[in-house]
XYZ file of C-alpha atoms in Angstrom:
518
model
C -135.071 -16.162 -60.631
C -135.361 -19.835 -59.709
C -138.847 -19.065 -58.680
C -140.013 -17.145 -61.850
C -138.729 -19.961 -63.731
C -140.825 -23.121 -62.163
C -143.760 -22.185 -63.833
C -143.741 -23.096 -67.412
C -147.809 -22.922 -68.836
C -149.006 -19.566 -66.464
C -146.067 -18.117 -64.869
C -146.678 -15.461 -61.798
C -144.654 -13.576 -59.679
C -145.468 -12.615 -55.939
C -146.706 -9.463 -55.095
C -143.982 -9.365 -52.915
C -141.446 -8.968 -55.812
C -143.331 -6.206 -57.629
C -143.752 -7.453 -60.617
C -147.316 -7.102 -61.562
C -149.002 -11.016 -62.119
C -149.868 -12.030 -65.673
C -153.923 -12.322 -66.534
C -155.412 -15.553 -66.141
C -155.691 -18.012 -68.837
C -158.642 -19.778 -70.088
C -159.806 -23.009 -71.336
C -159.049 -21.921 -75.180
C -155.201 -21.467 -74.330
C -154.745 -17.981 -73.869
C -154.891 -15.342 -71.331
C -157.484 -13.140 -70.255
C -156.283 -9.791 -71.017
C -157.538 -6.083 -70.578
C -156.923 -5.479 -74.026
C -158.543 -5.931 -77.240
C -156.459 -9.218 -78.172
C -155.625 -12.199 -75.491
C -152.245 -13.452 -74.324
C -151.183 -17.033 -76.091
C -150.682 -19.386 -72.947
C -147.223 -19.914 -72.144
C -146.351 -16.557 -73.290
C -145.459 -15.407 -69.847
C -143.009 -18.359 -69.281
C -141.283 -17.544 -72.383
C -140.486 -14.195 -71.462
C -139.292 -14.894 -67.568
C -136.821 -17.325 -69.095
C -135.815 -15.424 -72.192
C -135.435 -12.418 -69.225
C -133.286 -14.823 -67.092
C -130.642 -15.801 -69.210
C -130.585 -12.014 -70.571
C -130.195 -10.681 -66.829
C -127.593 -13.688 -66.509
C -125.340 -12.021 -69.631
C -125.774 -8.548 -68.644
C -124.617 -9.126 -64.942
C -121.821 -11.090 -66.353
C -120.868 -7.992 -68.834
C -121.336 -5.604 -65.694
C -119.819 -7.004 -63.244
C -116.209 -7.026 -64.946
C -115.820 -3.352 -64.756
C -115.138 -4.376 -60.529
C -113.975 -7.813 -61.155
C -111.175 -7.108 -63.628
C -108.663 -5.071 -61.224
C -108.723 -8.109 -59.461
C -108.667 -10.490 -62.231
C -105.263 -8.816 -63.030
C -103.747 -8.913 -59.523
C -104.817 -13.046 -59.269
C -103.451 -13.799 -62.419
C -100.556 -11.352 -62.517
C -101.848 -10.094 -66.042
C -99.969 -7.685 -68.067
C -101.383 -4.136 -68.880
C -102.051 -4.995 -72.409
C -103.833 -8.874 -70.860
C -105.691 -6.708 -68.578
C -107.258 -5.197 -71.439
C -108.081 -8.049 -73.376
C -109.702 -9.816 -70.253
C -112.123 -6.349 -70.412
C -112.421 -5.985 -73.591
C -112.210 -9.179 -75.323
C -115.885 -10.317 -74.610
C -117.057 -6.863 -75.768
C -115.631 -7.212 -78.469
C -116.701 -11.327 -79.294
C -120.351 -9.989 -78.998
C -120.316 -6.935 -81.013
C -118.696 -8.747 -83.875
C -121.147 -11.851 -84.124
C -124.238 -10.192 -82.907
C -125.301 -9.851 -86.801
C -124.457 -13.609 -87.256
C -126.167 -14.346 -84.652
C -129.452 -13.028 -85.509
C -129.304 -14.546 -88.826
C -128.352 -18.006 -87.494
C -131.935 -17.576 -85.432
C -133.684 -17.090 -88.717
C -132.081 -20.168 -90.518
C -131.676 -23.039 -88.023
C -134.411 -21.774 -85.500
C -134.509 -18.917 -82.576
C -135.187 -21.859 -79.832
C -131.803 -24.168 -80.961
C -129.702 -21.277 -81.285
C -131.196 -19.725 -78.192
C -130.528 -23.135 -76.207
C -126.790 -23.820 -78.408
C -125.369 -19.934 -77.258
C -126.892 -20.439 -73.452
C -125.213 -23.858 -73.323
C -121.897 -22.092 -74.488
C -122.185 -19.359 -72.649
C -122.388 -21.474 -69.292
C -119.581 -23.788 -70.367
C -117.651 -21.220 -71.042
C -117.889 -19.680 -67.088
C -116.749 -22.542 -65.597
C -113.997 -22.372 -68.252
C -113.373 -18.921 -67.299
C -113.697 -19.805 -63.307
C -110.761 -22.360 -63.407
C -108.394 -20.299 -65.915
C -104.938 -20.553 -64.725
C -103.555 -17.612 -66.585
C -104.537 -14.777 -68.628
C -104.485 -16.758 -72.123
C -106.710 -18.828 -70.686
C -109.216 -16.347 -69.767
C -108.986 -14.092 -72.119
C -109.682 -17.222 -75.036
C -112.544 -18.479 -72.848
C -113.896 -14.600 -72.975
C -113.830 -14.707 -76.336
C -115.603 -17.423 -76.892
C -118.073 -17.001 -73.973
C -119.090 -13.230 -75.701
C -119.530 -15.342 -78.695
C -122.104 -18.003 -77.714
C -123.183 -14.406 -76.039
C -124.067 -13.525 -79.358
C -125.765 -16.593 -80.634
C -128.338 -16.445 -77.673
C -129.290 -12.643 -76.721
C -131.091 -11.403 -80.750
C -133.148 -15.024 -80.103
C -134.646 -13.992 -77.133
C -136.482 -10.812 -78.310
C -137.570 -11.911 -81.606
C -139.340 -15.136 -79.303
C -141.110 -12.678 -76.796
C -142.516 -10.758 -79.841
C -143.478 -14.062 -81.617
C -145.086 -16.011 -78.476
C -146.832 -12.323 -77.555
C -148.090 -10.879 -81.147
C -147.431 -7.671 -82.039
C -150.266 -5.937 -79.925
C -149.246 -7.307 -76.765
C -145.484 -7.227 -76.822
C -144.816 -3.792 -74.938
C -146.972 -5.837 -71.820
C -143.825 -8.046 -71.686
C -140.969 -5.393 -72.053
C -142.809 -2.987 -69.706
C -141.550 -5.805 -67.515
C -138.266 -6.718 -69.244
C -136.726 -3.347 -69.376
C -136.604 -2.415 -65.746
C -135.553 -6.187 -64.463
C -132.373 -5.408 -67.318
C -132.029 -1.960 -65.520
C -131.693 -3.380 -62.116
C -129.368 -5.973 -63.780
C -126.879 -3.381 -64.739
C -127.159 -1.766 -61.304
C -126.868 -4.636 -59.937
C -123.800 -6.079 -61.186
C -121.196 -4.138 -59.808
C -122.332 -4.582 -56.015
C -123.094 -8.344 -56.794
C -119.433 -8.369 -58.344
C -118.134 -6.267 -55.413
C -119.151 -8.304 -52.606
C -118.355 -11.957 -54.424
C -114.728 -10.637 -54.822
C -114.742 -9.290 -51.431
C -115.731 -11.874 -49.437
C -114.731 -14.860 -51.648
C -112.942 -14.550 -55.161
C -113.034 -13.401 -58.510
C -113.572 -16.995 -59.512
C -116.997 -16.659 -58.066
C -118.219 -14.240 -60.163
C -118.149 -17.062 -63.385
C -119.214 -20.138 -60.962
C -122.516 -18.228 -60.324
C -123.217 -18.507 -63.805
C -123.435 -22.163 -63.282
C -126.336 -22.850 -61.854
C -128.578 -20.095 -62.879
C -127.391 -21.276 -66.307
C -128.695 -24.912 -65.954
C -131.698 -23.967 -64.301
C -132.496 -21.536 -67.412
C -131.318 -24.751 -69.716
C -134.480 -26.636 -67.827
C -136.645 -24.169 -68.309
C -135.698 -23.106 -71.895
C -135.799 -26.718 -73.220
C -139.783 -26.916 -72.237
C -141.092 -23.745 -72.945
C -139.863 -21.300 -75.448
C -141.714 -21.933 -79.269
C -140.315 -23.730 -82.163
C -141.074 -21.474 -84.895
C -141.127 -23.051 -88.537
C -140.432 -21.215 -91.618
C -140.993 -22.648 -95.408
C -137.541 -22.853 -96.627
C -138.003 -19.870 -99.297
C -138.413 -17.267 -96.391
C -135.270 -18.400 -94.641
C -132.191 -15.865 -95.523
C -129.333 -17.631 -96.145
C -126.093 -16.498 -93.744
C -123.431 -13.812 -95.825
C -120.396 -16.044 -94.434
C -117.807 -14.152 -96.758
C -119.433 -10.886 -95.434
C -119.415 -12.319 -92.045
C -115.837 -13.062 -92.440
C -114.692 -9.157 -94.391
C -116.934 -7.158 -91.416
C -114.933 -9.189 -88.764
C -111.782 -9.015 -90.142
C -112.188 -4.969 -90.260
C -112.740 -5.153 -86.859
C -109.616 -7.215 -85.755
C -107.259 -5.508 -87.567
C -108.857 -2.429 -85.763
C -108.822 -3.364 -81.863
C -106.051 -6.001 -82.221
C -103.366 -3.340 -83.149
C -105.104 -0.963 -80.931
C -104.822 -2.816 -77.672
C -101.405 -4.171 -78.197
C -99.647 -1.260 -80.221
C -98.392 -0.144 -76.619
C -96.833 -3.423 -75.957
C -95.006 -3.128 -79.569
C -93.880 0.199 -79.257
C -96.084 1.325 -81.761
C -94.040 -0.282 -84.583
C -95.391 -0.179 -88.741
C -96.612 -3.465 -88.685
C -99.758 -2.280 -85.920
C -99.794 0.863 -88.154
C -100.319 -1.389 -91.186
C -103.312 -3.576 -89.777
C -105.003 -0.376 -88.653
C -104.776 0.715 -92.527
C -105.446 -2.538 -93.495
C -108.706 -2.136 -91.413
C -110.090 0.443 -93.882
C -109.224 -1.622 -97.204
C -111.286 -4.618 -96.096
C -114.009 -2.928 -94.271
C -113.858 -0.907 -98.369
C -113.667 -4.282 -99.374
C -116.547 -5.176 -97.924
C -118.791 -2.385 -98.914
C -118.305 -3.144 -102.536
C -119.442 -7.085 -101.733
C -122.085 -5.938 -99.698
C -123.801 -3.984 -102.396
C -123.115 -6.551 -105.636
C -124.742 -9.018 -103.390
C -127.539 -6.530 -102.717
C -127.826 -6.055 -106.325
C -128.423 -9.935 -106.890
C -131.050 -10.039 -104.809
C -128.671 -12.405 -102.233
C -129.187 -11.801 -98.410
C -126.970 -9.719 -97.412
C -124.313 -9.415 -93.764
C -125.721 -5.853 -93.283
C -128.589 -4.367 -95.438
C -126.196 -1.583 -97.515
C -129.931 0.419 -97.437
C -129.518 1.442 -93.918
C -126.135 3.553 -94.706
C -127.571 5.224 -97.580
C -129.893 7.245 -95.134
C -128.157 10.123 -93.359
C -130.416 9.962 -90.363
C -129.730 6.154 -89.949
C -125.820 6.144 -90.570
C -125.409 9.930 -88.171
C -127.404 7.864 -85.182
C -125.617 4.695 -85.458
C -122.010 7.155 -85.152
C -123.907 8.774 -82.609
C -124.610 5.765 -80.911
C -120.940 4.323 -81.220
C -119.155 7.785 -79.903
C -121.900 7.677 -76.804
C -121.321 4.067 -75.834
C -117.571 4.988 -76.707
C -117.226 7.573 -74.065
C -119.142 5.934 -71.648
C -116.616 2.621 -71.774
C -113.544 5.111 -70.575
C -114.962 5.778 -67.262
C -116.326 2.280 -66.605
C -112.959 0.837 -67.413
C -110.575 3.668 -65.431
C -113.016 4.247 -62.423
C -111.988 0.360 -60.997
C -108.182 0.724 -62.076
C -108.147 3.860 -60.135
C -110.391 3.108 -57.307
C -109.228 -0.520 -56.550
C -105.737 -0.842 -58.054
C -103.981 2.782 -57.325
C -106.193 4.201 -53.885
C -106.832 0.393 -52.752
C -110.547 0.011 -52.460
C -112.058 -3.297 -51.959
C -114.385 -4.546 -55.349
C -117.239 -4.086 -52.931
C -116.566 -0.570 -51.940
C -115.797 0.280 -56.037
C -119.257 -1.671 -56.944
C -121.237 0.670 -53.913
C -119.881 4.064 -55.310
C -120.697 3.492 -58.512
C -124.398 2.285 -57.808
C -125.255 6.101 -57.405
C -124.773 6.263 -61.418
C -127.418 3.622 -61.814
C -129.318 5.265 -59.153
C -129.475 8.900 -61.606
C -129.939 6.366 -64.831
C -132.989 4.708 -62.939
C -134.556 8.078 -61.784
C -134.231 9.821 -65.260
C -134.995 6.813 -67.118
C -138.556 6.727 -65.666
C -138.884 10.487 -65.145
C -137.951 11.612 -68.932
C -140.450 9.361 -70.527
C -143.119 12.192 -69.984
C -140.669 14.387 -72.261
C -139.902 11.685 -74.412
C -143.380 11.756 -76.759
C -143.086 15.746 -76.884
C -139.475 16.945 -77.935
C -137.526 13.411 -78.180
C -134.142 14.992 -79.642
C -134.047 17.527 -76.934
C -134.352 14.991 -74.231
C -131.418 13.729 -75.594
C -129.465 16.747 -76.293
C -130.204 17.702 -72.848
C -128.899 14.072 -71.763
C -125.341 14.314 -73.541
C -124.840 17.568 -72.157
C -125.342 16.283 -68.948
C -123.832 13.375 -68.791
C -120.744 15.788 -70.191
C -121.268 17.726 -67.183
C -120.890 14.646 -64.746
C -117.655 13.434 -66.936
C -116.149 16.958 -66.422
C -117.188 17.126 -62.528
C -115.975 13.847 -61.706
C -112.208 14.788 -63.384
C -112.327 18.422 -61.288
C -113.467 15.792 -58.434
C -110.343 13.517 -58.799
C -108.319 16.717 -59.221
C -109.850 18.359 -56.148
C -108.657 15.138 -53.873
C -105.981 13.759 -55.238
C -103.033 11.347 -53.438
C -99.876 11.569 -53.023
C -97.481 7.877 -53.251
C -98.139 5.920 -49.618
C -96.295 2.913 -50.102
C -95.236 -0.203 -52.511
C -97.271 -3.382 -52.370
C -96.943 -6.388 -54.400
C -99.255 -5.094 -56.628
C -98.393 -2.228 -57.274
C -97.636 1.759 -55.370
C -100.682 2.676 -53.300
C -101.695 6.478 -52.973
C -103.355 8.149 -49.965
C -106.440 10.198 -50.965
C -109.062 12.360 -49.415
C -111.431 10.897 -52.459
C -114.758 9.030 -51.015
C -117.679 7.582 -51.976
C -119.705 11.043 -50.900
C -117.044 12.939 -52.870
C -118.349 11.222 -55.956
C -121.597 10.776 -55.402
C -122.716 14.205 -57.054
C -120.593 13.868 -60.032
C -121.912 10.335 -60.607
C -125.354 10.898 -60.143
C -125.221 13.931 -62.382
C -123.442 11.066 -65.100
C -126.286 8.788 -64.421
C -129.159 11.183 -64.897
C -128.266 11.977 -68.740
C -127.369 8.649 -69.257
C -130.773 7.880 -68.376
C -132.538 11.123 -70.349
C -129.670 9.822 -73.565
C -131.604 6.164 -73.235
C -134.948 7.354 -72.883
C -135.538 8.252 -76.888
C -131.851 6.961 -78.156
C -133.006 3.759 -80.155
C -136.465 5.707 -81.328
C -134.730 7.721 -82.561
C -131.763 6.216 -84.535
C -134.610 3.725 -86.111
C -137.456 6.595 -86.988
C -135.575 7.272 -90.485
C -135.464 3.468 -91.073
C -138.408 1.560 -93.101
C -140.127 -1.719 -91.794
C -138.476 -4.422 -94.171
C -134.902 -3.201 -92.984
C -135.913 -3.105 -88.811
C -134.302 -6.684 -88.070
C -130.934 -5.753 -90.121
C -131.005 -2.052 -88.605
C -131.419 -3.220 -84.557
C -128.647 -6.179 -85.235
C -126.277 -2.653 -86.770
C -126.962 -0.580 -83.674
C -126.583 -3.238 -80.908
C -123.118 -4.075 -82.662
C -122.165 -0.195 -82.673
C -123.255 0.258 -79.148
C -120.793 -3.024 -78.241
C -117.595 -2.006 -80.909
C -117.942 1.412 -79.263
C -117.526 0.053 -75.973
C -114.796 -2.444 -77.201
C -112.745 0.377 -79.356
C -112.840 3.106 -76.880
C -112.760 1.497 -74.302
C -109.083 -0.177 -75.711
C -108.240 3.379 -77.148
C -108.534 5.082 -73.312
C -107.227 2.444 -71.503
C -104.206 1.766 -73.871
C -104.097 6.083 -73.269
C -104.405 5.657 -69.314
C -101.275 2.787 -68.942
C -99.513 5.392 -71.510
C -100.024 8.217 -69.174
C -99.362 6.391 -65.887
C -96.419 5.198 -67.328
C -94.843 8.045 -68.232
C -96.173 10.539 -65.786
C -96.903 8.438 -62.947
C -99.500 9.662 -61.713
C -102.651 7.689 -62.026
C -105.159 10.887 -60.832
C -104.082 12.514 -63.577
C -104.364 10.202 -65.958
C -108.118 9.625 -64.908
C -108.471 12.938 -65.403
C -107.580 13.257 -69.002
C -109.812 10.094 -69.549
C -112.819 12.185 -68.124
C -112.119 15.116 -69.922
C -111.801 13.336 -73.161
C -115.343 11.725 -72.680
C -116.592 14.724 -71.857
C -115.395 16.079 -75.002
C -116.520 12.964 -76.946
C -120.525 13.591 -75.144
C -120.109 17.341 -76.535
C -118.836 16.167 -80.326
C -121.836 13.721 -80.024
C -124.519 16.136 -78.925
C -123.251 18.333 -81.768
C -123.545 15.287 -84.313
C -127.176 14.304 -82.375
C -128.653 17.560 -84.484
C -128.413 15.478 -87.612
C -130.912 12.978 -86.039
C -134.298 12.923 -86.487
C -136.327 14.763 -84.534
C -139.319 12.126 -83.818
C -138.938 8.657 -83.181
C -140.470 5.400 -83.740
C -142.538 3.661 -80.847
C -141.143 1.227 -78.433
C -143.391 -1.483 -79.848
C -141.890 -0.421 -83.664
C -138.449 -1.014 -82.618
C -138.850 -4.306 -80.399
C -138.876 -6.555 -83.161
């Protein structure tokens, strides 16, 4: 990335990298272009560093569904710590994205861009030198948090340095460079821990973080607004949405811990009074004509509200197999990180493939292509738990860490039912966000893309601490950890087929790429 990143006036890439090499620019400042309208100079830089420090967060994200089995054993964390430590950044992001995005539009995309990447690198060498769970799990927090603050900058930039007309030539790039970042990160992840530590896995961050400081600081735009088009930020509403959300997760994660006792019955109620709470605000400050958190439009339109629950049961179910596959894998058969991060490269291999092969579907019959997705991806779910059932262990011995089970399960063994999984995740991705956003009119694009990349994140974060909490339960009190995967599967399954059945209520065209990249 180093390399992508020295150029800031006309950046190219080697051929050798595959990355096709921007047009030349010309004396008037911009870029000679095929199409009708020229490329600003400079845009090119902007988006290879934007794409760095996105790439930088994603493999960060990634990479804990391998790192955190070993996490727990280096820090001796507790069941319920283990959870925060996967969770807790999850859950950080999803709850300030919104701010986030608004903070861009009042101080400046560039300054909050540069103030969350700062944060965001302090905060892995914070997280590299943690001496115990608290101290990891507070520097997660805070690290998904400046997460938040940078990643909605970054977008809104590329489409601001690249017009309108000339955007989808930067995210044909960006797209498939944040694909191969999500593949990526598990192997990456795998082989640090391996061969090194889990500590490495946060010190890498360091200097691809400063190096995308550099670059950041000297090329991306200051954009200036007049001060009547700024919004201003909803901090009550900021403060009632995330308060909904805490008393949500918080009681879910540790209710296990507290035996389930009516306090963590009473913040999960409590949940539903403020997040009512904040409806009611929402719309009186709609009604004066005040920027609102959340534009209370967007949940007046069936289409709009049925795709973001769509989106938040798909993301949902998807967050119980990334979180039990390592805890099974690593913790209970006693794979190495590396081993865990190679087997589950064959579901980014099937996203990858159908990702790129669906798109000719995509433009014809978008809601079947992702009908046809869930019930796929419901299909891998449900052979990977007959797979875990078919070669199951039997108790081999007690290490410090924990009872170790001998198993006939391999990395072939799962290859089919994780390929199958990563084919309709990538057919589900294909039209997804088209889709969600085709019901959803211009003015209300920014607010509606902040709501679904905070659904697609709390799903993760609240199902992913609802499954988990369910597969400790199980293990627990049964013992067995293979069956206790397989009830996870089968319940994602089940969640992909209640989804596909809620997906008919979605639209069935969708809005362009370019539309929905704002």
């Amino acid at each position: 990335m180093s390399e992508a990143l020295s150029r800031t006036e006309d950046l190219s890439v080697p051929a050798s990298d595959a990355v096709p090499a921007p047009p030349e620019t010309d004396t008037a400042g911009t870029e000679k272009g095929k199409g009708a309208s020229a490329i600003p100079k400079g845009a090119w830089a902007v988006m290879f560093t934007v794409l760095g420090a996105s790439m930088m967060d994603l493999l960060d994200a990634t990479v804990m569904n391998v790192a955190a089995p070993s996490i727990r054993e280096g820090l001796g964390a507790s069941d319920t710590q283990y959870q925060w430590i996967n969770t807790g950044y999850v859950l950080a992001f999803s709850v300030l994205l919104i701010a986030g995005g608004r903070l861009g539009d009042i101080v400046g995309r560039r300054r909050m861009f540069l103030i969350g990447l700062t944060g965001f690198t302090f905060m892995s060498a914070v997280c590299a030198i943690a001496q115990n769970p608290g101290e990891l799990i507070a520097a997660r927090l805070l690290q998904g948090s400046a997460s938040a603050m940078m990643i909605p900058q970054g977008i809104g930039m590329i489409r601001e340095k690249f017009g309108r007309e000339n955007s989808q030539k930067a995210f044909a790039i960006f797209g498939p460079f944040m694909g191969l970042s999500a593949a990526l990160g598990p192997v990456l992840g795998g082989a640090l821990i391996t061969y090194s530590s889990w500590r490495w896995v946060f010190v890498i961050n360091l200097p691809v973080g400063v190096i995308a400081l550099y670059f950041a600081a000297k090329v991306l735009p200051t954009i200036h607004h007049r001060p009547d088009d700024r919004p201003k930020l909803d901090v009550i509403g900021l403060i009632l949405c995330s308060a909904a959300v805490g008393l949500l997760v918080y009681p879910v994660i540790q209710g296990r811990e507290h035996h389930w006792n009516w306090p963590i019955w009473a913040m999960m109620a409590a949940s539903a009074v403020v997040l009512g709470i904040f409806a009611v605000y929402a719309r009186a400050r709609h009604k004066k004509h005040l920027d609102p958190f959340i534009e209370t439009s967007l949940f007046r339109k069936r289409a709009f509200t049925t795709g973001t629950m769509t989106i938040f049961l798909f993301f949902g179910a998807c967050s119980g197999a990334f979180i039990v596959s390592p805890l099974l894998l690593q913790i209970f058969i006693g794979w190495s990180p590396l081993r865990a991060g190679l087997t589950g490269a064959w579901w980014s291999v099937g996203t990858i493939i159908s990702m790129g092969a669906g798109q000719a579907f995509v433009k014809k019959a978008p809601r079947r292509v992702l009908h046809a997705g869930l019930l796929t991806l419901a299909a891998g779910m449900a052979l990977t738990a007959l797979t875990i059932e078919h070669y199951h262990g039997a108790f081999s011995h007690l290490t410090a860490n924990g009872p170790i089970y001998d198993s006939g399960l391999s990395s072939w063994n799962l290859a089919p039912a994780l390929l199958v999984s990563g084919i309709g995740m990538g057919l589900v991705f294909a039209p997804f966000f088209g889709l969600v956003l085709s019901a959803v009119d211009d003015h209300e694009l920014g607010s509606a893309n902040g709501v679904i990349s905070s659904f697609n994140q709390l799903g993760n974060a609240v199902a992913g601490a609802v499954l988990s909490t369910l597969f400790f339960n199980r293990v627990e009190n049964h013992g067995s950890p293979f069956a206790s995967a397989q009830l996870v599967y089968w319940l994602c399954a089940a969640l992909l087929v209640a989804t596909w059945a809620l997906a008919f209520m979605v639209p069935k065209t969708a809005r362009s790429e370019d539309e929905i990249m704002i």
